[in-house]
Structures are given as C-alpha cells and as structure tokens.
PDB file of C-alpha atoms in Angstrom:
ATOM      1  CA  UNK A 155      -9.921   1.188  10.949  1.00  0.00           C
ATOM      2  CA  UNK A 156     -11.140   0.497   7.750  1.00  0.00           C
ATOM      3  CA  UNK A 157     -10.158  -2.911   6.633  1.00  0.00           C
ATOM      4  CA  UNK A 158     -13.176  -4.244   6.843  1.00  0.00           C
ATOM      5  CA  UNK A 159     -14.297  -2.021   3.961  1.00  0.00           C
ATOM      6  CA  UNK A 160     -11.567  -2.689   1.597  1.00  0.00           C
ATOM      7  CA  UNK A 161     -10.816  -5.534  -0.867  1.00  0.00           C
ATOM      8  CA  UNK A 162      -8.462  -5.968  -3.816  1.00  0.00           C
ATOM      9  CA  UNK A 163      -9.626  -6.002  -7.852  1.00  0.00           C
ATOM     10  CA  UNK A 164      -8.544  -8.612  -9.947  1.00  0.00           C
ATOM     11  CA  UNK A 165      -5.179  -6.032 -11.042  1.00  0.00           C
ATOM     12  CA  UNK A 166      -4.983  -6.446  -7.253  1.00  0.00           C
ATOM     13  CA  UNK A 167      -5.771  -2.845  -6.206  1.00  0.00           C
ATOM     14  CA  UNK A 168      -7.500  -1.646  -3.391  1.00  0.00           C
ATOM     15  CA  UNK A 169     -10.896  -0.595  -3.801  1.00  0.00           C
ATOM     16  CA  UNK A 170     -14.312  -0.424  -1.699  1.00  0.00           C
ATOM     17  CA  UNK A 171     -16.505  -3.218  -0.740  1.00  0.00           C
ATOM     18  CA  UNK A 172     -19.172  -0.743  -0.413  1.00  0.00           C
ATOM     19  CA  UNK A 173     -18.684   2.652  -1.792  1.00  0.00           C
ATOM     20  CA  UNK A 174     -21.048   4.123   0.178  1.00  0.00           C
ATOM     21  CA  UNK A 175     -19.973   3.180   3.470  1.00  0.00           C
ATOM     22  CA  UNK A 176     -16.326   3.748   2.973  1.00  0.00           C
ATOM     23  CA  UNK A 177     -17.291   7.076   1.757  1.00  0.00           C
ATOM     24  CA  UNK A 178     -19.529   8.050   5.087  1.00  0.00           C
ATOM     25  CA  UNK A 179     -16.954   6.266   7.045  1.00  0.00           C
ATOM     26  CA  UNK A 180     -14.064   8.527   5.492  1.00  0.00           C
ATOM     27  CA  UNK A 181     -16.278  11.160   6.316  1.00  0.00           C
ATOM     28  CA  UNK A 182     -16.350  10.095   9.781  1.00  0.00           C
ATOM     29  CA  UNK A 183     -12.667  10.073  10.282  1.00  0.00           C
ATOM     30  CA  UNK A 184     -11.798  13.468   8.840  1.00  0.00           C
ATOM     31  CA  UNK A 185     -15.192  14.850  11.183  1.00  0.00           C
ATOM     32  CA  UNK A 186     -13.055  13.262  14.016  1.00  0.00           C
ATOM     33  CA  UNK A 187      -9.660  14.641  12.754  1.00  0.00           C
ATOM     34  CA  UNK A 188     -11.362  17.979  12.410  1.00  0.00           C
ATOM     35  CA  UNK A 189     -12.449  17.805  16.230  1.00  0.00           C
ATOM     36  CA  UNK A 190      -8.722  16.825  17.626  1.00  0.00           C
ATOM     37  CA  UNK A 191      -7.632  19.603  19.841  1.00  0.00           C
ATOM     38  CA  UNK A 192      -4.561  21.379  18.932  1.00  0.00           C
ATOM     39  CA  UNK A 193      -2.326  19.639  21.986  1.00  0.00           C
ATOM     40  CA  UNK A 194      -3.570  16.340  20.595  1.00  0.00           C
ATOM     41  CA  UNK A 195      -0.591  14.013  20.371  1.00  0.00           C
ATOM     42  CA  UNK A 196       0.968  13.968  17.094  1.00  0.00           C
ATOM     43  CA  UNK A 197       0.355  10.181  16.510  1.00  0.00           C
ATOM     44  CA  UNK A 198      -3.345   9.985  16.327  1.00  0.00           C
ATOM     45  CA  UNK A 199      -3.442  12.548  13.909  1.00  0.00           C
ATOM     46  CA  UNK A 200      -0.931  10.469  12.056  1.00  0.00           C
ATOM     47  CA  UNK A 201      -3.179   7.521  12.005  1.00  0.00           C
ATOM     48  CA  UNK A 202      -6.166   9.683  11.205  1.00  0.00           C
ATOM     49  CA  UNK A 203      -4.383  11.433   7.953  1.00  0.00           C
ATOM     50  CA  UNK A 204      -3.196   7.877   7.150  1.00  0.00           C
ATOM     51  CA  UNK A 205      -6.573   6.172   7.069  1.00  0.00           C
ATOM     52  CA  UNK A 206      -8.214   8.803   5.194  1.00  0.00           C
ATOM     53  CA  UNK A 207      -6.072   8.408   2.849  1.00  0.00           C
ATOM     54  CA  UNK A 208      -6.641   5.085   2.230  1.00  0.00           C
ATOM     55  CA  UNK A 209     -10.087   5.760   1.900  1.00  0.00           C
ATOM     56  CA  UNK A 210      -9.746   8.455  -0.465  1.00  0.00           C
ATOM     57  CA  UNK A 211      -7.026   6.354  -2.515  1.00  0.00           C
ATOM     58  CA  UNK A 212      -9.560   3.076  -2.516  1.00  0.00           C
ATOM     59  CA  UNK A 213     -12.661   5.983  -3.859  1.00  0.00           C
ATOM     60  CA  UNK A 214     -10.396   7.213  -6.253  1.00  0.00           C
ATOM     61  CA  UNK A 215      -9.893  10.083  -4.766  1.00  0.00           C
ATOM     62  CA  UNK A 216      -5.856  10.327  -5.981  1.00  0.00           C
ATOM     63  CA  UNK A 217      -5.657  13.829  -4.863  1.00  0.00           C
ATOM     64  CA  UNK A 218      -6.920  14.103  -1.376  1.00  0.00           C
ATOM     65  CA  UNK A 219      -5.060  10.603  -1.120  1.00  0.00           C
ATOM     66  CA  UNK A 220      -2.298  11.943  -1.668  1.00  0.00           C
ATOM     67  CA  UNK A 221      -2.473  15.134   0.244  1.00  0.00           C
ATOM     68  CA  UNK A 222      -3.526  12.632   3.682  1.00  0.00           C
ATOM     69  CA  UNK A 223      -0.946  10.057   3.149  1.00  0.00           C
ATOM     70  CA  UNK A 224       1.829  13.194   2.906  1.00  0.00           C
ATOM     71  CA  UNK A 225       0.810  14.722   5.837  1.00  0.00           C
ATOM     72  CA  UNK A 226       0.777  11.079   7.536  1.00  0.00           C
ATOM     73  CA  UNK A 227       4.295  10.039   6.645  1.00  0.00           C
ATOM     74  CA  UNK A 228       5.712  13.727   7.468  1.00  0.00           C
ATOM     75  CA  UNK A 229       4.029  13.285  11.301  1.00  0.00           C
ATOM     76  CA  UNK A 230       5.533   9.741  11.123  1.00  0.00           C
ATOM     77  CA  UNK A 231       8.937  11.183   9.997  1.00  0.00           C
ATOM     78  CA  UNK A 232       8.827  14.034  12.593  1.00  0.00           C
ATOM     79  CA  UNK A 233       7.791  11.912  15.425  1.00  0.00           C
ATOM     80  CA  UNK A 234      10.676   9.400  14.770  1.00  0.00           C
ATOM     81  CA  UNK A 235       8.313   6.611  14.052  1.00  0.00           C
ATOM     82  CA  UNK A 236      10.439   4.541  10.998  1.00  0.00           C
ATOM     83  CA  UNK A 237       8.143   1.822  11.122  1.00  0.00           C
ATOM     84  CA  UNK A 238       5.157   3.960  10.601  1.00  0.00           C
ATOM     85  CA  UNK A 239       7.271   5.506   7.746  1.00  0.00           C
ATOM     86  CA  UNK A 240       7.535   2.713   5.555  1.00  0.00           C
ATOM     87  CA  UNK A 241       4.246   1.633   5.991  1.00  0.00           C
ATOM     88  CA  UNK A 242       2.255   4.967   5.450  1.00  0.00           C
ATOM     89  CA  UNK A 243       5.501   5.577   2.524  1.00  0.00           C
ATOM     90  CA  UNK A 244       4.222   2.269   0.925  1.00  0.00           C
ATOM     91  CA  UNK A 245       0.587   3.877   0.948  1.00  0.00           C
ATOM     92  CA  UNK A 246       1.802   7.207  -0.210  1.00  0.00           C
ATOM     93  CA  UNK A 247       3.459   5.011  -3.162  1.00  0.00           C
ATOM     94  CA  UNK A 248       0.135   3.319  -4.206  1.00  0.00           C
ATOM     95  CA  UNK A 249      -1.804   6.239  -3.887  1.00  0.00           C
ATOM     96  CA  UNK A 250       1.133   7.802  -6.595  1.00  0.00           C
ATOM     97  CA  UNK A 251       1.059   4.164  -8.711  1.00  0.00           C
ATOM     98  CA  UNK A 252      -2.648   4.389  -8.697  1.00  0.00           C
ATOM     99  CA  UNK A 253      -2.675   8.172  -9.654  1.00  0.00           C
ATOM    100  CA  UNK A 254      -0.374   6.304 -12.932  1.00  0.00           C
ATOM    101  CA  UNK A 255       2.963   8.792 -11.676  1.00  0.00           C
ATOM    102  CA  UNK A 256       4.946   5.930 -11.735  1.00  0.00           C
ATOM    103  CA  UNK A 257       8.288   7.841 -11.326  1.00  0.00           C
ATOM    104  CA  UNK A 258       7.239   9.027  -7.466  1.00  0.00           C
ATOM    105  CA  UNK A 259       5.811   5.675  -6.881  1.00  0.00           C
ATOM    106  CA  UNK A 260       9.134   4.107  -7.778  1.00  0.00           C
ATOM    107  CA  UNK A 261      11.034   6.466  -5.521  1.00  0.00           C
ATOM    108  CA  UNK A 262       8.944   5.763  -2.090  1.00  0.00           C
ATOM    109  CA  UNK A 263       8.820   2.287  -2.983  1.00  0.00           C
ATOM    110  CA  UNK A 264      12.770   2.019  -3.425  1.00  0.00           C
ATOM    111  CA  UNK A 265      12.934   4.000  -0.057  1.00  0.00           C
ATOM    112  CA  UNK A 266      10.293   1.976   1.990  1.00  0.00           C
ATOM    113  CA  UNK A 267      11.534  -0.916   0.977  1.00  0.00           C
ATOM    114  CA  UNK A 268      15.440  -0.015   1.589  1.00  0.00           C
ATOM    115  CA  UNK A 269      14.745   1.150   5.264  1.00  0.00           C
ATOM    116  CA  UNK A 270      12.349  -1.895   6.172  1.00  0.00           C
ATOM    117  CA  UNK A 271      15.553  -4.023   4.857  1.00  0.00           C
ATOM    118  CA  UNK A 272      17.924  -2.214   7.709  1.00  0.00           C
ATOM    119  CA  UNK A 273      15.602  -1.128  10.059  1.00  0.00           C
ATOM    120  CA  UNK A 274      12.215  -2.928  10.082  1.00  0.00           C
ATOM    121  CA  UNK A 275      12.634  -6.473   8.680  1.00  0.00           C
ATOM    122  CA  UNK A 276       9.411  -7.197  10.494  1.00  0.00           C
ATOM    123  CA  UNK A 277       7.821  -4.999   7.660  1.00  0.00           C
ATOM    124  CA  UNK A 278       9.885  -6.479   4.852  1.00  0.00           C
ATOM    125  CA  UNK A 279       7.006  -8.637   3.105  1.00  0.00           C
ATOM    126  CA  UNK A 280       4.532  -5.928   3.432  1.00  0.00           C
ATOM    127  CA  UNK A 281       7.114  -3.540   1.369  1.00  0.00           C
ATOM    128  CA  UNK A 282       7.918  -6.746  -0.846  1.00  0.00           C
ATOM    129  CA  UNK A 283       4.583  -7.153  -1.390  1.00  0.00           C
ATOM    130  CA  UNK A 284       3.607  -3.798  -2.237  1.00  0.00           C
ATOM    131  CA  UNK A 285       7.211  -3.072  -4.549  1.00  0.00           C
ATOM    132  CA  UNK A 286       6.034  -6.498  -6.288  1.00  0.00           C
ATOM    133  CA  UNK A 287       2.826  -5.206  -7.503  1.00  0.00           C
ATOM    134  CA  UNK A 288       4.461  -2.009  -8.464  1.00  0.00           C
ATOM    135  CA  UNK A 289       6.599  -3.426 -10.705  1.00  0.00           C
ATOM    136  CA  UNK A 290       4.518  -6.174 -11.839  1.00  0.00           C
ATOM    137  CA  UNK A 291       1.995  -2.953 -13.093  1.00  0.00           C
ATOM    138  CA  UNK A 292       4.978  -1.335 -14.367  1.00  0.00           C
ATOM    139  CA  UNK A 293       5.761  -4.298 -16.720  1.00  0.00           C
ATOM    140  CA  UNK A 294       8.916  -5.872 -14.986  1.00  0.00           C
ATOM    141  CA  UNK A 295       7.411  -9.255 -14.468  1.00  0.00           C
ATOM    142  CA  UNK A 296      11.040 -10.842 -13.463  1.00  0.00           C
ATOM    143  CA  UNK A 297      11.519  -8.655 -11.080  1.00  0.00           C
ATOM    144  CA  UNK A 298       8.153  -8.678  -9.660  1.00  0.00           C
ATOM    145  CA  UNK A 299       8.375 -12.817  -9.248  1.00  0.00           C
ATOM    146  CA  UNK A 300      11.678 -11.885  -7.573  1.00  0.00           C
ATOM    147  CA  UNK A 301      10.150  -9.881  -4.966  1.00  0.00           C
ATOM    148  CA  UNK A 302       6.750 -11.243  -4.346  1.00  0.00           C
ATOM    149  CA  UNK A 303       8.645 -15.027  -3.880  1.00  0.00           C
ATOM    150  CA  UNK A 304      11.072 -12.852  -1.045  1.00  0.00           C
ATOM    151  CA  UNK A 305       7.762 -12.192   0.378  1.00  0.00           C
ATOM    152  CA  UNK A 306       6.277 -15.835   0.390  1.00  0.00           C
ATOM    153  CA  UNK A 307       9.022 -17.151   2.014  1.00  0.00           C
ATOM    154  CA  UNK A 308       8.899 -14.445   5.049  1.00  0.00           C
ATOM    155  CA  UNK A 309       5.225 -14.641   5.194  1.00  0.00           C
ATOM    156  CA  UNK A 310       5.344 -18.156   5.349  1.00  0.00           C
ATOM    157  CA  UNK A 311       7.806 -17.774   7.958  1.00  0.00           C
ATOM    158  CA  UNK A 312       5.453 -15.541   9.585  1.00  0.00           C
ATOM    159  CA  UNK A 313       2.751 -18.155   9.578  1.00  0.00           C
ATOM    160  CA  UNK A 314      -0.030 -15.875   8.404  1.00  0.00           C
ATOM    161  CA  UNK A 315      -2.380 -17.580   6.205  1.00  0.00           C
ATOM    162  CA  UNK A 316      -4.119 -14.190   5.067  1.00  0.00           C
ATOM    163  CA  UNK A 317      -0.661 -12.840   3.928  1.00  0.00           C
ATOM    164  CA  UNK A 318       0.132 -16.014   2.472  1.00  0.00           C
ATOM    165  CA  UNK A 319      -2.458 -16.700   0.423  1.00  0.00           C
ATOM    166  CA  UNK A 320      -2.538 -12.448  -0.859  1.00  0.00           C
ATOM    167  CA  UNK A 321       1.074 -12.989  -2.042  1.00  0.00           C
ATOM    168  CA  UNK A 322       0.028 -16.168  -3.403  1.00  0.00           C
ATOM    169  CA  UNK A 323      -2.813 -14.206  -5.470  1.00  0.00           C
ATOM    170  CA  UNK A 324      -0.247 -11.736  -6.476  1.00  0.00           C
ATOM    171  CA  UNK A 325       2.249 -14.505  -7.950  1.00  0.00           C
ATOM    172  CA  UNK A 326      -0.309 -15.950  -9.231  1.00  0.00           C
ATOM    173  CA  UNK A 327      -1.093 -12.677 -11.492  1.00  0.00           C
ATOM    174  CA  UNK A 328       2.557 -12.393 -12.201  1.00  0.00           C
ATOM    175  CA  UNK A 329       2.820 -15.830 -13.333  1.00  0.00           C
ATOM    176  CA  UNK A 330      -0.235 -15.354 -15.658  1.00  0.00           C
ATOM    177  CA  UNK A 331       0.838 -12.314 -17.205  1.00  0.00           C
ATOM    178  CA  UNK A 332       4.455 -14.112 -18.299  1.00  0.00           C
ATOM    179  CA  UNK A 333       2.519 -16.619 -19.630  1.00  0.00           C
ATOM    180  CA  UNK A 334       0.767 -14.126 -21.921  1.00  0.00           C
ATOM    181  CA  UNK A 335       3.719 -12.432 -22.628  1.00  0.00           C
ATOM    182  CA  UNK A 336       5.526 -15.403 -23.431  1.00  0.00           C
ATOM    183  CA  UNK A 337       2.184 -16.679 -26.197  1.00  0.00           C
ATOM    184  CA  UNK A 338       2.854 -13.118 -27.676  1.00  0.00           C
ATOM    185  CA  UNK A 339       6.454 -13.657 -28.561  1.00  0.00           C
ATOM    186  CA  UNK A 340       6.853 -15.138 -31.863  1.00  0.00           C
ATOM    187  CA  UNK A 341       8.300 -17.914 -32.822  1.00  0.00           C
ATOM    188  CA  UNK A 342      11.155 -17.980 -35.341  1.00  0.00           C
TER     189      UNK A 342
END
C-alpha cells in the first residue's frame, strides 16, 4: 500500500521518500478506515491500522505508530491470522526500537521471531531480518551477523534478489560497525 513511498536510511530505518506524500497518503488511509462500516470484516481494518502505522512510524510519528500497529496485531491475533501476527508484531517492534524502548522491542521481536520458527518458516527471514537490525542497533554485533547470515541463506533460497541484496546491505552495516569496534580496541 505504501511501499512505494518508503526507503531505508543509511542506520537502515524506514523513512519517507517524500514526506509529503506519505503524509497525505496516511491521511488517505485513516479517511478510508474512518468510512469502513461497522460489519466491515475484521481483516481490512487490520490491514488499514497496519499500514498507517507504518506511515506514522516512517514520519516519526512513534505514538500514533504505535497505537495503529497495536490495534493491527490484536485484530490479527483475534482473527486467528499467525502469519499476520508476526509480521504486523515485527512492525509493532520497530515502531518500539525506533521510539528507543528497546526492552518492548526485544520482547515482540523474541516472540515474532519464535512463532515464525514453528509456525511460519515462510516468514522466517523477514523476522531474521528485522531481529538482526534490532540487535545490531542494540550493540550485539555477533549476534546480529548470526541472524542476518540465517536470513541470507533463506532468502537466497527464496531467490529474491530485492531481499537478497537488503540483507546484504544490512551485513554489510554489521560488518562495518565490527570493524570499527575492533580499530577502537587497544592494543596491548
């Protein structure tokens, strides 16, 4: 929905590729979420309160992000949809990361990432991916490699180029912040 309006920074976040029509286009979606009759089915208003708050997290919004995403993953949870669950969980967890509670954001990560494992292994990178980053922010470089190479491999597997070459980037980070951390070590 709004993909095409989102790109990563160079600490690999998600932010706008133009402010001002992810904003309007936010605006759009909560007009249209506003206007859903009350017998709507469940699921579009999940994907509604998901992609606004995607929006909101990418604007820096933390707050309404937050708010959207929560509503999304409780409609995903009461509808029975696990897959939706660890997905809009991993957003929910990046909204909290970006918001710098680290603590929550650790928490949903652990859990999206322990039910794609036994339930959703199709969604495994993707919560790979996005624990990878967590913990590369966090400081736990080791780890991070550890996770975000898990990812290559079943991305590669996967055979999508995109996803490939965005874990890639996200090694690539990894890799240059050991470096750096290995320079600032003295040497005895």
């Amino acid at each position: 929905m709004l993909q095409h309006l989102i790109t990563q920074d160079d600490g690999l976040r998600m932010v706008p590729i133009d402010r001002t029509e992810l904003t309007a286009a936010v605006g759009r979606l909560r007009d249209e979420l506003r206007a859903l009759p009350e017998e709507t089915d469940p699921a579009r208003t999940r994907v509604l309160t998901r992609w606004i708050g995607l929006g909101q997290m990418c604007l820096g919004h933390h707050e309404d992000a937050r708010t959207f995403l929560g509503q999304s993953l409780g409609l995903a949870a009461a509808i029975g949809n696990t897959g939706a669950v660890v997905a809009t969980g991993l957003n929910l967890a990046d909204a909290h990361r970006y918001a710098g509670d680290v603590r929550t954001a650790d928490a949903l990560y652990r859990s999206a990432l322990n039910t794609a494992r036994s339930r959703h292994p199709e969604l495994l990178d993707f919560a790979l991916q996005h624990t990878g980053k967590h913990l590369m922010e966090r400081g736990d470089l080791a780890e991070a490699k550890i996770h975000l190479q898990e990812a290559l491999r079943l991305r590669i597997a996967k055979g999508d180029t995109e996803l490939v070459r965005s874990t890639q980037a996200a090694l690539a980070r990894v890799e240059l912040l050991l470096g750096g951390a290995a320079a600032a070590v003295p040497r005895a």
